[in-house]
Structures are given as C-alpha cells and as structure tokens.
C-alpha cells in the first residue's frame, strides 16, 4: 500500500527525512491533542508525538512523546496508518515527517513525565479535531482511525 504524502514541497528547499511516531489516545469519546504555543507564532494543535531519537523504535518514541508533551502514560495497541508530511518547523528547517500512527491505551496521568512547557493537553471530539489539526497528515490519520472504529 502506498504511503500518502501531504504538504507542499517548496522549490529550492532540501527536506530531510524525519522518522516520527504519533498516536490516538481516547477518553470518554474524545482524543488527546496538544496545543502548542511558541513565541512569534500563532498557536496550533497536533496529535501528540514526534521524531524518533537515535536507536529508538516508533513504539518507544510515541510512548515517550505522550509523556513529554501531554503528561500521559500510554501503551501501544497497534499501528494503523502511515503518512508523510512536508513541513517547516518554527526555526525554518524543512522536514518530511515519515510518520507512523498508533492506537494507544491511556494507562494514566503522569504529570512528572511532562517536560515540554509549550505543549498543553487538550481532549477534543475527533470530528472537531479534523478541522483544527495543523498537519493534513494528522487530520487524515484521525479520519482513518474514525473509519476503523466504524468498521469494528
């Protein structure tokens, strides 16, 4: 199966491949998002997750990122999608996120794991999340997750 590519590649930019992992964790019909606020940039929403550290698996990365960004302890249930996304980070660096998306079980709140002060956990109806997620690949992954749930 082909991996969909999202975002627009700007001419003259070198986009580095960036292996990444993101997840969908739900509670009472809502999914976990993070609201990110950085100086000189409008706030945005992402699925929790991010780049893999050297030597780290995608499963390890998504668990670590949920703790660091959202203060949640999660367990990986399964991989359900892959998608790529061209984007520029807030420093202007160009990346092509090579993302793996997982379904996750929330094992509990873990505020001691949270280290990213510019990230705030937000629980949102998944249909509302579709409209506000920054990356098209994240919105696509939420839609794919909704379809999986509807077929289960």
Tab-separated table of N, CA and C in Angstrom:
chain	number	residue	atom	x	y	z
A	1	UNK	N	0.834	-1.174	0.000
A	1	UNK	CA	0.000	0.000	0.000
A	1	UNK	C	0.887	1.248	0.000
A	2	UNK	N	0.554	2.192	-0.852
A	2	UNK	CA	1.328	3.429	-0.957
A	2	UNK	C	1.089	4.304	0.272
A	3	UNK	N	2.124	4.986	0.695
A	3	UNK	CA	2.027	5.915	1.823
A	3	UNK	C	1.653	7.283	1.260
A	4	UNK	N	0.549	7.882	1.731
A	4	UNK	CA	0.172	9.192	1.212
A	4	UNK	C	1.173	10.273	1.626
A	5	UNK	N	1.363	11.247	0.746
A	5	UNK	CA	2.266	12.375	1.003
A	5	UNK	C	1.432	13.644	1.112
A	6	UNK	N	1.590	14.370	2.218
A	6	UNK	CA	0.864	15.609	2.454
A	6	UNK	C	1.837	16.780	2.503
A	7	UNK	N	1.301	17.970	2.373
A	7	UNK	CA	2.103	19.181	2.403
A	7	UNK	C	2.611	19.527	1.018
A	8	UNK	N	3.178	20.706	0.912
A	8	UNK	CA	3.704	21.184	-0.364
A	8	UNK	C	5.207	21.368	-0.247
A	9	UNK	N	5.905	20.780	-1.174
A	9	UNK	CA	7.365	20.891	-1.208
A	9	UNK	C	7.717	22.190	-1.926
A	10	UNK	N	8.400	23.088	-1.220
A	10	UNK	CA	8.806	24.357	-1.815
A	10	UNK	C	10.073	24.155	-2.635
A	11	UNK	N	10.095	24.731	-3.841
A	11	UNK	CA	11.281	24.649	-4.695
A	11	UNK	C	12.482	25.264	-3.977
A	12	UNK	N	13.638	24.641	-4.153
A	12	UNK	CA	14.874	25.168	-3.593
A	12	UNK	C	15.134	24.782	-2.152
A	13	UNK	N	14.218	24.051	-1.521
A	13	UNK	CA	14.419	23.612	-0.136
A	13	UNK	C	14.777	22.127	-0.119
A	14	UNK	N	15.689	21.800	0.773
A	14	UNK	CA	16.061	20.403	0.969
A	14	UNK	C	15.284	19.883	2.178
A	15	UNK	N	14.386	18.936	1.967
A	15	UNK	CA	13.561	18.365	3.037
A	15	UNK	C	14.225	17.098	3.562
A	16	UNK	N	14.664	17.150	4.813
A	16	UNK	CA	15.285	15.982	5.428
A	16	UNK	C	14.205	15.015	5.874
A	17	UNK	N	14.441	13.723	5.625
A	17	UNK	CA	13.538	12.705	6.136
A	17	UNK	C	13.618	12.700	7.664
A	18	UNK	N	12.450	12.629	8.291
A	18	UNK	CA	12.370	12.652	9.753
A	18	UNK	C	11.424	11.548	10.206
A	19	UNK	N	11.958	10.374	10.565
A	19	UNK	CA	11.090	9.327	11.092
A	19	UNK	C	10.373	9.837	12.342
A	20	UNK	N	9.066	9.606	12.406
A	20	UNK	CA	8.262	10.139	13.503
A	20	UNK	C	7.154	9.157	13.869
A	21	UNK	N	6.615	9.329	15.069
A	21	UNK	CA	5.524	8.477	15.558
A	21	UNK	C	4.505	9.348	16.283
A	22	UNK	N	3.234	9.108	15.988
A	22	UNK	CA	2.129	9.842	16.596
A	22	UNK	C	1.064	8.839	17.001
A	23	UNK	N	0.162	9.265	17.872
A	23	UNK	CA	-0.848	8.315	18.321
A	23	UNK	C	-2.187	8.946	18.594
A	24	UNK	N	-3.184	8.054	18.628
A	24	UNK	CA	-4.539	8.425	19.022
A	24	UNK	C	-4.821	7.714	20.337
A	25	UNK	N	-5.039	8.520	21.362
A	25	UNK	CA	-5.464	8.021	22.664
A	25	UNK	C	-6.814	8.657	22.946
A	26	UNK	N	-7.739	7.872	23.446
A	26	UNK	CA	-9.084	8.414	23.684
A	26	UNK	C	-9.513	8.217	25.124
A	27	UNK	N	-10.386	9.115	25.534
A	27	UNK	CA	-11.012	9.077	26.846
A	27	UNK	C	-12.417	9.632	26.682
A	28	UNK	N	-13.404	8.844	27.068
A	28	UNK	CA	-14.801	9.296	27.042
A	28	UNK	C	-15.195	9.913	25.700
A	29	UNK	N	-14.770	9.271	24.610
A	29	UNK	CA	-15.147	9.716	23.273
A	29	UNK	C	-14.331	10.857	22.707
A	30	UNK	N	-13.362	11.337	23.457
A	30	UNK	CA	-12.509	12.436	22.987
A	30	UNK	C	-11.093	11.906	22.779
A	31	UNK	N	-10.342	12.579	21.898
A	31	UNK	CA	-8.957	12.169	21.645
A	31	UNK	C	-7.998	13.226	22.186
A	32	UNK	N	-6.809	12.769	22.508
A	32	UNK	CA	-5.771	13.652	23.033
A	32	UNK	C	-5.115	14.412	21.889
A	33	UNK	N	-5.067	15.729	22.045
A	33	UNK	CA	-4.288	16.609	21.173
A	33	UNK	C	-3.377	17.426	22.072
A	34	UNK	N	-2.386	18.066	21.468
A	34	UNK	CA	-1.606	19.057	22.196
A	34	UNK	C	-1.740	20.395	21.490
A	35	UNK	N	-1.975	21.438	22.303
A	35	UNK	CA	-1.977	22.818	21.809
A	35	UNK	C	-0.571	23.343	22.060
A	36	UNK	N	0.049	23.842	20.999
A	36	UNK	CA	1.438	24.279	21.079
A	36	UNK	C	1.487	25.795	20.897
A	37	UNK	N	2.153	26.445	21.839
A	37	UNK	CA	2.277	27.901	21.799
A	37	UNK	C	3.755	28.257	21.869
A	38	UNK	N	4.253	28.864	20.796
A	38	UNK	CA	5.653	29.297	20.740
A	38	UNK	C	5.686	30.791	20.451
A	39	UNK	N	6.671	31.487	21.005
A	39	UNK	CA	6.764	32.929	20.761
A	39	UNK	C	6.823	33.244	19.258
A	40	UNK	N	6.150	34.297	18.875
A	40	UNK	CA	6.132	34.815	17.492
A	40	UNK	C	5.442	33.894	16.499
A	41	UNK	N	4.631	32.957	16.989
A	41	UNK	CA	3.881	32.045	16.115
A	41	UNK	C	2.475	31.887	16.665
A	42	UNK	N	1.476	31.823	15.780
A	42	UNK	CA	0.127	31.522	16.286
A	42	UNK	C	0.082	30.102	16.848
A	43	UNK	N	-0.731	29.887	17.866
A	43	UNK	CA	-0.853	28.548	18.458
A	43	UNK	C	-1.428	27.579	17.436
A	44	UNK	N	-1.093	26.297	17.597
A	44	UNK	CA	-1.620	25.261	16.716
A	44	UNK	C	-1.847	23.986	17.517
A	45	UNK	N	-2.529	23.015	16.884
A	45	UNK	CA	-2.830	21.715	17.504
A	45	UNK	C	-2.220	20.591	16.679
A	46	UNK	N	-1.649	19.634	17.370
A	46	UNK	CA	-1.089	18.421	16.756
A	46	UNK	C	-1.561	17.210	17.542
A	47	UNK	N	-1.460	16.034	16.922
A	47	UNK	CA	-1.524	14.804	17.693
A	47	UNK	C	-0.230	14.716	18.496
A	48	UNK	N	-0.274	14.227	19.715
A	48	UNK	CA	0.980	14.046	20.452
A	48	UNK	C	1.891	13.066	19.708
A	49	UNK	N	3.163	13.362	19.749
A	49	UNK	CA	4.144	12.523	19.079
A	49	UNK	C	5.265	13.368	18.533
A	50	UNK	N	6.167	12.731	17.794
A	50	UNK	CA	7.272	13.479	17.207
A	50	UNK	C	8.358	12.563	16.702
A	51	UNK	N	9.516	13.152	16.511
A	51	UNK	CA	10.645	12.455	15.901
A	51	UNK	C	11.181	11.337	16.795
A	52	UNK	N	11.672	10.307	16.147
A	52	UNK	CA	12.336	9.217	16.848
A	52	UNK	C	13.739	9.667	17.250
A	53	UNK	N	14.141	9.369	18.472
A	53	UNK	CA	15.515	9.581	18.907
A	53	UNK	C	16.380	8.477	18.307
A	54	UNK	N	17.697	8.717	18.166
A	54	UNK	CA	18.574	7.669	17.619
A	54	UNK	C	18.438	6.361	18.402
A	55	UNK	N	18.266	5.261	17.668
A	55	UNK	CA	18.159	3.938	18.269
A	55	UNK	C	16.796	3.608	18.838
A	56	UNK	N	15.845	4.513	18.739
A	56	UNK	CA	14.522	4.339	19.330
A	56	UNK	C	13.558	3.766	18.289
A	57	UNK	N	12.679	2.883	18.705
A	57	UNK	CA	11.635	2.385	17.827
A	57	UNK	C	10.487	3.392	17.786
A	58	UNK	N	9.624	3.251	16.784
A	58	UNK	CA	8.451	4.123	16.694
A	58	UNK	C	7.560	3.945	17.924
A	59	UNK	N	7.420	2.707	18.392
A	59	UNK	CA	6.603	2.433	19.578
A	59	UNK	C	7.178	3.128	20.811
A	60	UNK	N	8.490	3.041	20.985
A	60	UNK	CA	9.128	3.710	22.123
A	60	UNK	C	8.971	5.228	22.025
A	61	UNK	N	9.103	5.761	20.817
A	61	UNK	CA	9.018	7.206	20.613
A	61	UNK	C	7.638	7.742	20.955
A	62	UNK	N	6.578	7.070	20.502
A	62	UNK	CA	5.236	7.593	20.760
A	62	UNK	C	4.913	7.551	22.250
A	63	UNK	N	5.365	6.521	22.945
A	63	UNK	CA	5.145	6.447	24.398
A	63	UNK	C	5.901	7.587	25.086
A	64	UNK	N	7.164	7.792	24.718
A	64	UNK	CA	7.970	8.865	25.307
A	64	UNK	C	7.345	10.236	25.025
A	65	UNK	N	6.958	10.466	23.771
A	65	UNK	CA	6.411	11.773	23.384
A	65	UNK	C	5.095	12.078	24.104
A	66	UNK	N	4.238	11.085	24.288
A	66	UNK	CA	2.995	11.320	25.030
A	66	UNK	C	3.293	11.764	26.458
A	67	UNK	N	4.312	11.181	27.069
A	67	UNK	CA	4.697	11.610	28.401
A	67	UNK	C	5.250	13.020	28.403
A	68	UNK	N	6.200	13.304	27.497
A	68	UNK	CA	6.864	14.603	27.464
A	68	UNK	C	5.923	15.744	27.088
A	69	UNK	N	5.025	15.501	26.135
A	69	UNK	CA	4.155	16.566	25.624
A	69	UNK	C	2.837	16.694	26.382
A	70	UNK	N	2.260	15.555	26.762
A	70	UNK	CA	0.899	15.564	27.304
A	70	UNK	C	0.820	15.132	28.764
A	71	UNK	N	1.904	14.606	29.308
A	71	UNK	CA	1.858	14.125	30.685
A	71	UNK	C	0.965	12.906	30.843
A	72	UNK	N	0.946	12.068	29.815
A	72	UNK	CA	0.142	10.843	29.843
A	72	UNK	C	1.034	9.621	29.718
A	73	UNK	N	0.702	8.601	30.487
A	73	UNK	CA	1.339	7.293	30.333
A	73	UNK	C	0.427	6.480	29.424
A	74	UNK	N	0.992	5.983	28.312
A	74	UNK	CA	0.200	5.239	27.333
A	74	UNK	C	0.876	3.917	27.002
A	75	UNK	N	0.083	3.016	26.438
A	75	UNK	CA	0.587	1.735	25.942
A	75	UNK	C	0.150	1.599	24.491
A	76	UNK	N	1.058	1.143	23.653
A	76	UNK	CA	0.752	0.956	22.234
A	76	UNK	C	-0.164	-0.246	22.071
A	77	UNK	N	-1.238	-0.030	21.328
A	77	UNK	CA	-2.129	-1.135	20.965
A	77	UNK	C	-1.730	-1.691	19.602
A	78	UNK	N	-1.728	-0.795	18.589
A	78	UNK	CA	-1.330	-1.264	17.261
A	78	UNK	C	-1.045	-0.105	16.328
A	79	UNK	N	-0.219	-0.378	15.331
A	79	UNK	CA	-0.013	0.563	14.229
A	79	UNK	C	-1.214	0.459	13.314
A	80	UNK	N	-1.745	1.592	12.869
A	80	UNK	CA	-2.891	1.522	11.969
A	80	UNK	C	-2.723	2.331	10.698
A	81	UNK	N	-1.692	3.192	10.610
A	81	UNK	CA	-1.527	4.004	9.398
A	81	UNK	C	-0.106	4.554	9.321
A	82	UNK	N	0.240	4.949	8.105
A	82	UNK	CA	1.494	5.665	7.838
A	82	UNK	C	1.187	6.780	6.853
A	83	UNK	N	1.824	7.925	7.051
A	83	UNK	CA	1.660	9.050	6.133
A	83	UNK	C	2.874	9.963	6.258
A	84	UNK	N	3.198	10.627	5.163
A	84	UNK	CA	4.321	11.560	5.146
A	84	UNK	C	3.788	12.988	5.047
A	85	UNK	N	4.555	13.957	5.591
A	85	UNK	CA	4.112	15.352	5.623
A	85	UNK	C	5.315	16.276	5.470
A	86	UNK	N	5.336	17.053	4.365
A	86	UNK	CA	6.323	18.121	4.243
A	86	UNK	C	5.930	19.243	5.194
A	87	UNK	N	6.899	19.797	5.922
A	87	UNK	CA	6.606	20.949	6.767
A	87	UNK	C	7.890	21.683	7.130
A	88	UNK	N	7.703	22.927	7.549
A	88	UNK	CA	8.794	23.743	8.074
A	88	UNK	C	8.565	23.900	9.565
A	89	UNK	N	9.592	23.650	10.371
A	89	UNK	CA	9.421	23.850	11.807
A	89	UNK	C	9.538	25.340	12.131
A	90	UNK	N	9.385	25.691	13.388
A	90	UNK	CA	9.376	27.110	13.764
A	90	UNK	C	10.739	27.773	13.588
A	91	UNK	N	11.799	26.988	13.394
A	91	UNK	CA	13.125	27.533	13.096
A	91	UNK	C	13.374	27.630	11.599
A	92	UNK	N	12.376	27.262	10.783
A	92	UNK	CA	12.505	27.330	9.329
A	92	UNK	C	13.171	26.124	8.700
A	93	UNK	N	13.435	25.081	9.493
A	93	UNK	CA	14.034	23.863	8.939
A	93	UNK	C	12.971	23.059	8.204
A	94	UNK	N	13.356	22.499	7.056
A	94	UNK	CA	12.420	21.746	6.222
A	94	UNK	C	12.567	20.249	6.488
A	95	UNK	N	11.426	19.604	6.754
A	95	UNK	CA	11.409	18.164	7.035
A	95	UNK	C	10.311	17.491	6.232
A	96	UNK	N	10.498	16.207	6.010
A	96	UNK	CA	9.436	15.338	5.523
A	96	UNK	C	9.216	14.310	6.623
A	97	UNK	N	8.195	14.563	7.454
A	97	UNK	CA	7.866	13.613	8.518
A	97	UNK	C	7.451	12.300	7.876
A	98	UNK	N	8.117	11.235	8.228
A	98	UNK	CA	7.764	9.879	7.789
A	98	UNK	C	7.067	9.242	8.982
A	99	UNK	N	5.759	9.488	9.100
A	99	UNK	CA	5.038	9.201	10.336
A	99	UNK	C	4.360	7.843	10.349
A	100	UNK	N	4.451	7.210	11.507
A	100	UNK	CA	3.697	6.016	11.840
A	100	UNK	C	2.653	6.451	12.864
A	101	UNK	N	1.421	5.984	12.697
A	101	UNK	CA	0.333	6.325	13.609
A	101	UNK	C	-0.125	5.067	14.340
A	102	UNK	N	-0.306	5.211	15.665
A	102	UNK	CA	-0.683	4.097	16.518
A	102	UNK	C	-1.983	4.401	17.246
A	103	UNK	N	-2.729	3.345	17.560
A	103	UNK	CA	-3.783	3.468	18.564
A	103	UNK	C	-3.117	3.160	19.896
A	104	UNK	N	-3.554	3.884	20.928
A	104	UNK	CA	-2.926	3.790	22.236
A	104	UNK	C	-3.976	3.641	23.321
A	105	UNK	N	-3.611	2.962	24.376
A	105	UNK	CA	-4.449	2.881	25.568
A	105	UNK	C	-3.854	3.814	26.613
A	106	UNK	N	-4.683	4.623	27.236
A	106	UNK	CA	-4.219	5.512	28.295
A	106	UNK	C	-4.105	4.702	29.582
A	107	UNK	N	-2.889	4.637	30.118
A	107	UNK	CA	-2.651	3.913	31.365
A	107	UNK	C	-2.823	4.832	32.572
A	108	UNK	N	-2.765	6.139	32.346
A	108	UNK	CA	-2.975	7.081	33.440
A	108	UNK	C	-2.300	8.409	33.196
A	109	UNK	N	-2.633	9.366	34.036
A	109	UNK	CA	-1.972	10.665	34.008
A	109	UNK	C	-0.595	10.511	34.628
A	110	UNK	N	0.387	11.195	34.033
A	110	UNK	CA	1.761	11.132	34.532
A	110	UNK	C	2.404	12.510	34.399
A	111	UNK	N	1.941	13.479	35.200
A	111	UNK	CA	2.451	14.843	35.058
A	111	UNK	C	3.962	14.960	35.248
A	112	UNK	N	4.565	14.044	35.964
A	112	UNK	CA	6.008	14.077	36.165
A	112	UNK	C	6.807	13.816	34.898
A	113	UNK	N	6.168	13.216	33.884
A	113	UNK	CA	6.848	12.955	32.614
A	113	UNK	C	6.874	14.177	31.706
A	114	UNK	N	5.972	15.124	31.953
A	114	UNK	CA	5.813	16.268	31.044
A	114	UNK	C	6.987	17.227	31.188
A	115	UNK	N	7.658	17.507	30.069
A	115	UNK	CA	8.801	18.415	30.074
A	115	UNK	C	8.640	19.553	29.063
A	116	UNK	N	7.680	19.449	28.175
A	116	UNK	CA	7.517	20.475	27.140
A	116	UNK	C	6.459	21.479	27.594
A	117	UNK	N	6.939	22.584	28.168
A	117	UNK	CA	6.039	23.574	28.751
A	117	UNK	C	5.183	24.309	27.725
A	118	UNK	N	5.600	24.308	26.459
A	118	UNK	CA	4.819	24.989	25.425
A	118	UNK	C	3.728	24.091	24.832
A	119	UNK	N	3.580	22.873	25.354
A	119	UNK	CA	2.543	21.936	24.930
A	119	UNK	C	1.512	21.772	26.047
A	120	UNK	N	0.236	21.848	25.676
A	120	UNK	CA	-0.850	21.675	26.635
A	120	UNK	C	-1.791	20.586	26.131
A	121	UNK	N	-2.081	19.618	26.976
A	121	UNK	CA	-3.006	18.545	26.631
A	121	UNK	C	-4.419	19.101	26.484
A	122	UNK	N	-5.083	18.716	25.387
A	122	UNK	CA	-6.466	19.098	25.125
A	122	UNK	C	-7.210	17.833	24.704
A	123	UNK	N	-8.348	17.551	25.342
A	123	UNK	CA	-9.198	16.429	24.933
A	123	UNK	C	-10.286	16.996	24.027
A	124	UNK	N	-10.424	16.429	22.819
A	124	UNK	CA	-11.330	17.005	21.842
A	124	UNK	C	-12.102	15.918	21.099
A	125	UNK	N	-13.337	16.242	20.747
A	125	UNK	CA	-14.113	15.360	19.884
A	125	UNK	C	-13.314	15.156	18.588
A	126	UNK	N	-13.167	13.916	18.124
A	126	UNK	CA	-12.343	13.677	16.938
A	126	UNK	C	-12.838	14.398	15.685
A	127	UNK	N	-14.154	14.586	15.554
A	127	UNK	CA	-14.668	15.296	14.382
A	127	UNK	C	-14.271	16.772	14.423
A	128	UNK	N	-14.241	17.358	15.606
A	128	UNK	CA	-13.774	18.742	15.752
A	128	UNK	C	-12.273	18.831	15.490
A	129	UNK	N	-11.535	17.813	15.907
A	129	UNK	CA	-10.088	17.806	15.703
A	129	UNK	C	-9.737	17.851	14.218
A	130	UNK	N	-10.538	17.213	13.387
A	130	UNK	CA	-10.272	17.202	11.947
A	130	UNK	C	-10.093	18.613	11.388
A	131	UNK	N	-10.859	19.554	11.914
A	131	UNK	CA	-10.852	20.913	11.383
A	131	UNK	C	-9.687	21.754	11.893
A	132	UNK	N	-9.104	21.399	13.045
A	132	UNK	CA	-8.099	22.304	13.619
A	132	UNK	C	-6.675	21.762	13.624
A	133	UNK	N	-6.492	20.499	13.315
A	133	UNK	CA	-5.134	19.963	13.324
A	133	UNK	C	-4.268	20.681	12.290
A	134	UNK	N	-3.056	21.008	12.677
A	134	UNK	CA	-2.143	21.769	11.812
A	134	UNK	C	-1.751	20.981	10.565
A	135	UNK	N	-1.406	19.735	10.743
A	135	UNK	CA	-0.906	18.942	9.613
A	135	UNK	C	-2.034	18.146	8.967
A	136	UNK	N	-2.093	18.194	7.639
A	136	UNK	CA	-3.084	17.406	6.912
A	136	UNK	C	-2.902	15.914	7.181
A	137	UNK	N	-1.663	15.466	7.370
A	137	UNK	CA	-1.424	14.047	7.656
A	137	UNK	C	-2.073	13.644	8.978
A	138	UNK	N	-2.079	14.538	9.953
A	138	UNK	CA	-2.723	14.233	11.239
A	138	UNK	C	-4.235	14.148	11.071
A	139	UNK	N	-4.819	15.079	10.327
A	139	UNK	CA	-6.271	15.036	10.088
A	139	UNK	C	-6.629	13.757	9.328
A	140	UNK	N	-5.832	13.400	8.339
A	140	UNK	CA	-6.063	12.166	7.582
A	140	UNK	C	-5.996	10.955	8.518
A	141	UNK	N	-5.024	10.956	9.445
A	141	UNK	CA	-4.871	9.838	10.374
A	141	UNK	C	-6.068	9.741	11.321
A	142	UNK	N	-6.614	10.869	11.748
A	142	UNK	CA	-7.815	10.850	12.593
A	142	UNK	C	-8.990	10.295	11.799
A	143	UNK	N	-9.138	10.718	10.541
A	143	UNK	CA	-10.220	10.197	9.698
A	143	UNK	C	-10.067	8.690	9.482
A	144	UNK	N	-8.843	8.226	9.264
A	144	UNK	CA	-8.600	6.788	9.092
A	144	UNK	C	-8.959	6.034	10.370
A	145	UNK	N	-8.639	6.601	11.519
A	145	UNK	CA	-8.979	5.992	12.811
A	145	UNK	C	-10.497	5.927	12.997
A	146	UNK	N	-11.192	6.999	12.644
A	146	UNK	CA	-12.657	7.004	12.748
A	146	UNK	C	-13.265	5.906	11.872
A	147	UNK	N	-12.733	5.734	10.682
A	147	UNK	CA	-13.235	4.685	9.785
A	147	UNK	C	-12.984	3.295	10.369
A	148	UNK	N	-11.818	3.088	10.970
A	148	UNK	CA	-11.535	1.799	11.612
A	148	UNK	C	-12.534	1.506	12.725
A	149	UNK	N	-12.805	2.524	13.538
A	149	UNK	CA	-13.759	2.355	14.645
A	149	UNK	C	-15.157	2.041	14.117
A	150	UNK	N	-15.548	2.689	13.031
A	150	UNK	CA	-16.892	2.481	12.484
A	150	UNK	C	-17.046	1.067	11.937
A	151	UNK	N	-15.951	0.478	11.495
A	151	UNK	CA	-15.995	-0.866	10.911
A	151	UNK	C	-15.846	-1.963	11.953
A	152	UNK	N	-15.445	-1.593	13.163
A	152	UNK	CA	-15.189	-2.593	14.211
A	152	UNK	C	-16.479	-3.135	14.807
